[in-house]
Amino acid sequence: MKRALTLISFGAMLAFASAQVLASGNIENGKQKAATCFACHGADGNSVDPQYPRLAGQYNAYLVQVLHEYKDGQRNNAIMKGMDATLSDQDIEDIAAYFSSLPTKLDTLQGHIQGD
């Protein structure tokens, strides 16, 4: 029993340490770097216009992936490609950290799905 508790504790420590390593963005730097994003997505990441996604509370890894996909052309959107063109990998990490740290106001998809 003692060995099982030790293994569980060790596993929990590894999981926590892994999460810290993966979250390499700086929230405060991200807030400054995301200033141009606010016009469409809102300063709090909760866009009021349904044509722009709400970014607040999204998974950090998802935001990083999407920003890279816009930057390298895997996702085709002229506005986002232009916005991402000058972002470094660290900028993307920081912006993702900022938006993922914010509380979401999305409690339903009503009015937030294209075609509604």
Coordinates of C-alpha atoms in Angstrom, one line a residue:
M1 CA 0.0 0.0 0.0
K2 CA 2.8 2.4 0.9
R3 CA 4.5 1.7 -2.4
A4 CA 1.3 2.4 -4.3
L5 CA 0.9 5.7 -2.6
T6 CA 4.5 6.6 -3.4
L7 CA 4.0 5.8 -7.1
I8 CA 0.8 7.8 -7.2
S9 CA 2.5 10.8 -5.6
F10 CA 5.4 10.5 -8.0
G11 CA 3.0 10.3 -10.9
A12 CA 1.1 13.4 -9.8
M13 CA 4.4 15.3 -9.4
L14 CA 5.5 14.3 -12.9
A15 CA 2.1 15.4 -14.4
F16 CA 2.3 18.8 -12.6
A17 CA 5.9 19.3 -13.8
S18 CA 5.0 18.4 -17.3
A19 CA 2.1 20.9 -17.4
Q20 CA 4.5 23.6 -16.1
V21 CA 7.0 22.8 -18.9
L22 CA 4.3 22.8 -21.6
A23 CA 2.9 26.2 -20.5
S24 CA 5.9 28.3 -21.5
G25 CA 4.1 31.5 -22.4
N26 CA 4.1 34.6 -20.2
I27 CA 0.6 35.9 -19.5
E28 CA 1.6 39.5 -18.9
N29 CA 3.7 39.7 -22.1
G30 CA 0.9 38.0 -24.0
K31 CA -1.6 40.7 -22.9
Q32 CA 0.7 43.4 -24.4
K33 CA 1.4 41.4 -27.5
A34 CA -2.3 40.6 -28.0
A35 CA -3.3 44.3 -28.2
T36 CA -4.1 44.1 -31.9
C37 CA -6.3 41.0 -31.3
F38 CA -8.6 43.0 -29.0
A39 CA -10.4 44.8 -31.9
C40 CA -12.0 41.6 -33.1
H41 CA -11.7 39.2 -30.1
G42 CA -12.1 41.6 -27.2
A43 CA -9.6 42.6 -24.6
D44 CA -11.1 39.9 -22.3
G45 CA -11.1 37.4 -25.2
N46 CA -14.9 37.3 -25.3
S47 CA -15.9 38.8 -28.6
V48 CA -19.4 40.1 -28.8
D49 CA -19.5 39.7 -32.6
P50 CA -20.3 36.0 -33.4
Q51 CA -18.1 36.2 -36.6
Y52 CA -15.0 36.3 -34.3
P53 CA -14.2 33.4 -32.1
R54 CA -14.1 33.8 -28.3
L55 CA -10.6 33.0 -27.2
A56 CA -10.9 33.3 -23.5
G57 CA -10.6 30.0 -21.7
Q58 CA -9.5 28.1 -24.8
Y59 CA -6.9 25.4 -24.3
N60 CA -3.4 26.8 -24.5
A61 CA -2.1 24.1 -26.8
Y62 CA -5.1 24.6 -29.1
L63 CA -4.4 28.4 -29.4
V64 CA -0.7 27.8 -30.1
Q65 CA -1.6 25.2 -32.8
V66 CA -4.1 27.5 -34.5
L67 CA -1.8 30.5 -34.5
H68 CA 0.9 28.4 -36.1
E69 CA -1.5 27.1 -38.6
Y70 CA -2.6 30.6 -39.6
K71 CA 1.0 31.7 -39.8
D72 CA 2.2 28.9 -42.0
G73 CA -0.9 28.9 -44.2
Q74 CA -2.5 25.6 -43.1
R75 CA -5.5 27.6 -42.2
N76 CA -6.5 30.1 -44.9
N77 CA -7.7 33.5 -43.5
A78 CA -6.2 36.6 -45.0
I79 CA -6.8 38.7 -41.8
M80 CA -5.3 36.1 -39.4
K81 CA -2.3 35.3 -41.7
G82 CA -1.5 39.0 -41.8
M83 CA -1.8 39.3 -38.0
D84 CA 0.4 36.2 -37.4
A85 CA 3.0 37.0 -40.0
T86 CA 5.3 38.8 -37.7
L87 CA 4.8 36.7 -34.5
S88 CA 7.7 34.7 -33.2
D89 CA 7.2 31.3 -31.6
Q90 CA 7.5 33.1 -28.2
D91 CA 4.9 35.7 -29.1
I92 CA 2.5 32.9 -30.0
E93 CA 3.2 31.1 -26.7
D94 CA 2.7 34.4 -24.8
I95 CA -0.6 35.3 -26.6
A96 CA -1.9 31.8 -26.1
A97 CA -1.0 31.9 -22.4
Y98 CA -2.9 35.2 -22.0
F99 CA -6.1 34.2 -23.7
S100 CA -6.2 30.7 -22.2
S101 CA -5.8 32.3 -18.7
L102 CA -9.0 34.3 -19.1
P103 CA -12.4 33.2 -17.9
T104 CA -14.8 32.5 -20.7
K105 CA -18.3 33.9 -20.9
L106 CA -19.4 31.3 -23.4
D107 CA -22.1 29.2 -21.8
T108 CA -23.9 28.3 -25.0
L109 CA -23.2 28.1 -28.7
Q110 CA -26.4 30.0 -29.5
G111 CA -25.5 32.9 -31.8
H112 CA -21.8 31.8 -32.0
I113 CA -22.0 29.2 -34.8
Q114 CA -21.7 30.5 -38.3
G115 CA -25.1 30.4 -39.9
D116 CA -27.1 31.0 -36.7

